[in-house]
CSV table of C-alpha atoms (C1' of nucleotides) in Angstrom, one decimal:
chain,number,residue,atom,x,y,z
A,267,MET,CA,0.1,-0.1,0.1
A,268,ILE,CA,1.9,3.3,-1.3
A,269,GLU,CA,-0.5,5.6,0.6
A,270,HIS,CA,0.7,3.9,3.6
A,271,ASP,CA,4.4,4.6,2.9
A,272,ILE,CA,3.5,7.8,2.0
A,273,PHE,CA,2.1,8.8,5.0
A,274,ARG,CA,4.9,6.7,7.2
A,275,ALA,CA,7.4,8.4,5.6
A,276,MET,CA,5.7,11.9,6.2
A,277,ALA,CA,5.2,11.1,9.7
A,278,ASP,CA,9.2,11.4,10.3
A,279,PRO,CA,10.3,15.3,11.0
A,280,THR,CA,14.1,14.5,9.6
A,281,ARG,CA,12.0,13.6,6.3
A,282,ARG,CA,9.7,16.3,6.1
A,283,THR,CA,13.2,18.5,6.1
A,284,ILE,CA,15.0,16.1,3.7
A,285,PHE,CA,12.0,16.7,1.4
A,286,GLU,CA,11.5,20.8,1.8
A,287,LYS,CA,15.0,20.9,0.9
A,288,LEU,CA,14.7,18.8,-2.1
A,289,ALA,CA,11.7,21.0,-3.3
A,290,ASN,CA,13.7,23.8,-3.2
A,291,GLY,CA,16.4,22.3,-5.5
A,292,SER,CA,17.4,18.9,-6.2
A,293,MET,CA,20.8,17.4,-4.9
A,294,ASN,CA,23.0,15.0,-4.0
A,295,ALA,CA,22.8,13.2,-0.9
A,296,SER,CA,25.9,14.4,0.5
A,297,THR,CA,24.5,17.8,-0.1
A,298,LEU,CA,21.7,17.2,1.8
A,299,ARG,CA,23.6,16.4,4.8
A,300,GLN,CA,24.9,19.8,5.0
A,301,GLY,CA,23.9,21.6,8.5
A,302,MET,CA,21.5,18.6,9.2
A,303,ASP,CA,23.6,16.8,12.2
A,304,ILE,CA,22.7,13.5,10.7
A,305,SER,CA,24.9,10.3,9.7
A,306,GLN,CA,25.6,9.3,6.2
A,307,PRO,CA,23.9,5.9,6.8
A,308,ALA,CA,20.8,7.8,8.8
A,309,MET,CA,20.4,10.0,5.5
A,310,SER,CA,20.7,7.1,3.1
A,311,GLN,CA,18.0,5.2,4.8
A,312,HIS,CA,15.9,8.3,5.0
A,313,LEU,CA,16.3,8.1,1.2
A,314,ALA,CA,15.1,5.1,1.0
A,315,VAL,CA,12.0,5.3,2.7
A,316,LEU,CA,11.2,8.4,0.9
A,317,ARG,CA,12.2,6.3,-2.7
A,318,ALA,CA,9.8,3.8,-1.6
A,319,ALA,CA,6.4,6.1,-1.0
A,320,LYS,CA,7.7,7.6,-4.1
A,321,LEU,CA,7.9,11.0,-2.6
A,322,VAL,CA,11.6,11.5,-3.8
A,323,ARG,CA,13.5,9.5,-7.1
A,324,GLU,CA,17.1,9.1,-8.0
A,325,GLN,CA,19.3,10.5,-10.5
A,326,LYS,CA,23.0,8.6,-11.0
A,327,GLU,CA,25.4,11.3,-11.9
A,328,GLY,CA,28.8,9.0,-11.7
A,329,ARG,CA,29.4,8.3,-8.2
A,330,PHE,CA,27.2,10.9,-7.0
A,331,VAL,CA,23.3,10.1,-6.9
A,332,ASN,CA,21.4,13.1,-7.7
A,333,TYR,CA,17.6,13.0,-5.8
A,334,GLU,CA,14.8,15.6,-6.8
A,335,VAL,CA,11.3,15.7,-5.7
A,336,ASP,CA,9.0,12.8,-7.4
A,337,PRO,CA,5.6,14.4,-8.5
A,338,ASP,CA,3.9,11.1,-7.8
A,339,GLY,CA,4.1,11.1,-4.1
A,340,LEU,CA,2.5,14.4,-3.9
A,341,ALA,CA,-0.2,13.3,-6.6
A,342,LEU,CA,-1.0,10.9,-4.2
A,343,ILE,CA,-1.4,12.7,-1.4
A,344,ALA,CA,-3.6,15.4,-3.4
A,345,GLN,CA,-6.0,12.4,-4.4
A,346,TRP,CA,-6.4,11.1,-1.0
A,347,LEU,CA,-7.1,14.7,0.2
A,348,ALA,CA,-9.7,14.8,-2.8
A,349,LYS,CA,-11.7,12.3,-1.6
A,350,TYR,CA,-12.8,14.6,1.7
A,351,ARG,CA,-12.9,17.8,-0.2
A,352,ALA,CA,-16.6,17.8,1.1
A,353,TYR,CA,-15.2,19.0,4.5
A,354,TRP,CA,-12.7,21.4,3.1
A,355,PRO,CA,-13.9,24.8,4.6
A,356,ALA,CA,-14.3,27.1,1.6
A,357,ARG,CA,-12.8,30.0,3.4
A,358,ILE,CA,-9.2,28.4,3.3
A,359,ASP,CA,-6.7,30.7,1.6
A,360,ALA,CA,-4.4,27.7,0.5
A,361,LEU,CA,-6.9,26.2,-1.5
A,362,LYS,CA,-8.1,29.7,-3.1
A,363,LEU,CA,-4.2,29.8,-3.9
A,364,LEU,CA,-4.4,26.4,-5.5
A,365,LEU,CA,-7.5,27.5,-7.5
A,366,LYS,CA,-5.5,30.3,-9.4
A,367,ASP,CA,-2.9,28.3,-9.6
A,368,MET,CA,-4.5,25.8,-11.6
A,369,ASP,CA,-6.4,27.9,-13.7
A,370,GLN,CA,-3.7,29.4,-15.6
B,625,MET,CA,3.2,21.4,16.2
B,626,ILE,CA,0.2,20.4,14.5
B,627,GLU,CA,1.2,19.4,11.5
B,628,HIS,CA,3.7,16.6,13.4
B,629,ASP,CA,0.5,15.2,14.8
B,630,ILE,CA,-1.4,15.2,11.4
B,631,PHE,CA,1.3,13.4,9.5
B,632,ARG,CA,2.0,11.0,12.6
B,633,ALA,CA,-1.8,10.3,13.2
B,634,MET,CA,-2.6,9.3,9.3
B,635,ALA,CA,0.2,7.0,9.3
B,636,ASP,CA,-1.2,4.3,11.3
B,637,PRO,CA,-4.0,2.0,8.6
B,638,THR,CA,-6.6,1.8,12.1
B,639,ARG,CA,-6.7,5.8,12.3
B,640,ARG,CA,-6.9,6.1,8.7
B,641,THR,CA,-10.0,3.4,8.5
B,642,ILE,CA,-11.3,5.3,11.3
B,643,PHE,CA,-11.0,8.8,9.7
B,644,GLU,CA,-12.5,7.1,6.9
B,645,LYS,CA,-15.6,6.1,8.1
B,646,LEU,CA,-16.1,9.2,10.1
B,647,ALA,CA,-16.0,11.0,6.8
B,648,ASN,CA,-19.0,8.9,5.5
B,649,GLY,CA,-21.0,10.3,8.4
B,650,SER,CA,-20.3,11.3,12.1
B,651,MET,CA,-21.3,8.5,14.6
B,652,ASN,CA,-20.0,7.7,18.3
B,653,ALA,CA,-17.2,5.8,19.6
B,654,SER,CA,-18.9,2.6,19.7
B,655,THR,CA,-21.0,2.4,16.2
B,656,LEU,CA,-16.7,3.5,14.8
B,657,ARG,CA,-15.7,-0.2,16.5
B,658,GLN,CA,-18.8,-2.4,14.5
B,659,GLY,CA,-16.7,-4.3,12.0
B,660,MET,CA,-13.6,-3.1,13.2
B,661,ASP,CA,-12.1,-6.0,15.8
B,662,ILE,CA,-10.9,-3.7,18.0
B,663,SER,CA,-10.9,-3.2,22.0
B,664,GLN,CA,-12.9,-0.1,23.5
B,665,PRO,CA,-9.4,1.6,25.1
B,666,ALA,CA,-7.7,1.0,21.1
B,667,MET,CA,-10.6,2.7,19.4
B,668,SER,CA,-10.5,5.3,22.4
B,669,GLN,CA,-7.2,5.9,22.2
B,670,HIS,CA,-6.7,6.3,18.3
B,671,LEU,CA,-9.8,8.9,18.5
B,672,ALA,CA,-7.6,11.0,21.1
B,673,VAL,CA,-4.4,10.7,18.9
B,674,LEU,CA,-6.8,11.8,15.8
B,675,ARG,CA,-8.1,14.6,18.2
B,676,ALA,CA,-5.1,15.6,19.2
B,677,ALA,CA,-4.2,16.3,15.5
B,678,LYS,CA,-7.4,18.1,14.8
B,679,LEU,CA,-8.3,15.9,12.1
B,680,VAL,CA,-11.9,15.0,14.2
B,681,ARG,CA,-13.8,16.8,17.0
B,682,GLU,CA,-16.1,15.4,19.4
B,683,GLN,CA,-19.7,16.6,21.0
B,684,LYS,CA,-21.0,14.7,24.0
B,685,GLU,CA,-24.6,14.0,24.0
B,686,GLY,CA,-24.8,12.7,27.3
B,687,ARG,CA,-22.8,9.8,27.6
B,688,PHE,CA,-22.0,9.4,24.4
B,689,VAL,CA,-19.7,10.7,22.3
B,690,ASN,CA,-20.4,11.8,18.8
B,691,TYR,CA,-17.5,12.1,16.7
B,692,GLU,CA,-17.1,13.8,12.9
B,693,VAL,CA,-14.2,15.1,10.9
B,694,ASP,CA,-12.6,18.0,12.0
B,695,PRO,CA,-12.3,20.8,8.6
B,696,ASP,CA,-9.3,22.1,10.3
B,697,GLY,CA,-6.5,19.2,10.0
B,698,LEU,CA,-7.6,18.7,6.6
B,699,ALA,CA,-7.0,22.2,6.2
B,700,LEU,CA,-3.8,21.8,7.3
B,701,ILE,CA,-2.8,19.0,5.4
B,702,ALA,CA,-4.0,21.2,1.8
B,703,GLN,CA,-1.8,23.8,3.1
B,704,TRP,CA,1.2,21.5,3.4
B,705,LEU,CA,0.6,20.6,0.2
B,706,ALA,CA,0.0,23.7,-1.4
B,707,LYS,CA,3.7,24.7,-0.8
B,708,TYR,CA,4.6,22.3,-2.7
B,709,ARG,CA,2.5,22.6,-6.0
B,710,ALA,CA,5.4,23.5,-7.9
B,711,TYR,CA,5.7,20.0,-8.6
B,712,TRP,CA,2.1,18.9,-8.8
B,713,PRO,CA,1.9,17.7,-12.8
B,714,ALA,CA,-1.0,19.3,-14.5
B,715,ARG,CA,-2.2,15.9,-15.5
B,716,ILE,CA,-3.6,15.0,-12.3
B,717,ASP,CA,-7.3,14.0,-12.8
B,718,ALA,CA,-7.8,14.3,-9.0
B,719,LEU,CA,-7.2,18.5,-9.0
B,720,LYS,CA,-9.4,19.0,-12.3
B,721,LEU,CA,-11.8,17.1,-10.6
B,722,LEU,CA,-11.2,19.8,-7.2
B,723,LEU,CA,-10.7,22.8,-9.6
B,724,LYS,CA,-14.6,22.0,-11.0
B,725,ASP,CA,-15.5,21.4,-6.9
B,726,MET,CA,-14.1,24.8,-6.1
B,727,ASP,CA,-15.5,26.7,-9.0
B,728,GLN,CA,-18.8,26.5,-8.2
C,55,DA,C1',-30.1,3.2,44.6
C,56,DA,C1',-28.1,-0.2,42.4
C,57,DA,C1',-26.9,-2.0,37.6
C,58,DA,C1',-25.8,-0.9,33.6
C,59,DT,C1',-23.6,1.6,29.6
C,60,DA,C1',-20.4,4.8,26.9
C,61,DC,C1',-16.1,6.4,27.2
C,62,DA,C1',-11.4,7.5,29.1
C,63,DT,C1',-6.8,6.8,31.6
C,64,DA,C1',-3.5,4.0,33.3
C,65,DA,C1',0.3,0.6,33.4
C,66,DG,C1',2.8,-3.3,31.4
C,67,DC,C1',4.1,-5.7,27.1
C,68,DA,C1',6.1,-6.7,22.2
C,69,DC,C1',7.5,-4.9,18.4
C,70,DA,C1',8.0,-1.0,15.0
C,71,DC,C1',11.2,2.2,13.8
C,72,DA,C1',15.2,5.6,13.9
C,73,DC,C1',19.8,5.7,15.1
C,74,DT,C1',24.5,4.3,15.6
C,75,DT,C1',29.3,1.1,14.1
C,76,DA,C1',31.2,-1.8,10.5
C,77,DT,C1',31.6,-2.7,5.7
C,78,DG,C1',30.9,-3.4,0.6
C,79,DC,C1',31.0,-1.7,-3.5
C,80,DG,C1',31.5,1.0,-7.7
C,81,DA,C1',33.5,5.4,-9.4
C,82,DT,C1',36.7,8.9,-9.5
C,83,DT,C1',41.3,10.9,-7.9
C,84,DT,C1',46.6,10.8,-7.5
D,248,DA,C1',47.0,0.8,-9.1
D,249,DA,C1',46.0,2.5,-4.9
D,250,DA,C1',44.0,5.4,-2.1
D,251,DT,C1',39.8,8.2,-1.8
D,252,DC,C1',35.0,9.1,-2.3
D,253,DG,C1',30.1,9.2,-2.4
D,254,DC,C1',26.5,5.8,-1.3
D,255,DA,C1',24.3,1.6,0.4
D,256,DT,C1',23.5,-2.4,3.4
D,257,DA,C1',23.7,-5.4,7.6
D,258,DA,C1',23.5,-6.0,12.1
D,259,DG,C1',22.9,-4.2,16.9
D,260,DT,C1',20.7,-1.0,20.3
D,261,DG,C1',17.4,2.4,22.6
D,262,DT,C1',13.1,4.7,22.1
D,263,DG,C1',8.3,5.3,20.8
D,264,DT,C1',3.8,3.3,19.6
D,265,DG,C1',-0.3,0.3,19.8
D,266,DC,C1',-1.9,-3.2,22.3
D,267,DT,C1',-3.8,-5.7,26.1
D,268,DT,C1',-5.6,-5.6,31.2
D,269,DA,C1',-7.5,-3.1,35.2
D,270,DT,C1',-9.8,0.9,36.6
D,271,DG,C1',-12.3,5.1,37.3
D,272,DT,C1',-16.1,8.3,36.0
D,273,DA,C1',-20.1,10.4,34.3
D,274,DT,C1',-24.6,9.2,32.6
D,275,DT,C1',-28.6,6.1,31.9
D,276,DT,C1',-31.7,2.3,32.7
D,277,DT,C1',-34.2,-0.2,36.0
DNA sequence: AAAATACATAAGCACACACTTATGCGATTT
DNA sequence: AAATCGCATAAGTGTGTGCTTATGTATTTT
């Protein structure tokens, strides 16, 4: 169940930080570690979890592995969220922004 | 951090089932248990976690406690998701549905 | 008022999970 | 070709989490 993988992956604050970093630009695993006080194996394990959830994807470049946000995972979250749109309050600013964004 | 509470709450499959049940109509804790093979304390604990994450809210009615979906939690997920809208592929059907839904 | 009902909370236990150190394996550098 | 670098994986360990049983507290029923 990929949906379970996604929520489980995002339940960890370190992985959310990693994901947010990648959302601001793809980079390799070593660069990701900078300013994060995390061991190399720990980073590697976190990336494996995010990969399994289709939240990030890799691109090998020589001995480096470049990571980037995988839209598939975000799409699945959006689909999950859409199931409950009956409960979204109309007032939410974020959704209005989204609307504008999708309109163009 | 409520965002952390939300992802942690949704990381458990039993809680996702409970949430989905409530999305189809509010009910009390005992009714929620029907067909779920879960003890009364376990249900109570799950509801406490969902409550802390603002994913459900309670309404006391005599000795019953009626639970319903809390839009606040869903709104926070939507806001979180909106941060990464740059990565949403335009093709996602769910988002198109959403667009239609918000347009009316 | 005594019993029953709906729910919450406490305490203890088994398992999942995030970390560590150690090691392996390609690719690059010297 | 030897050393180094970037990354992954294995194995072990402590902590978090979801379960259980036991018990408490209102509220309703009889």
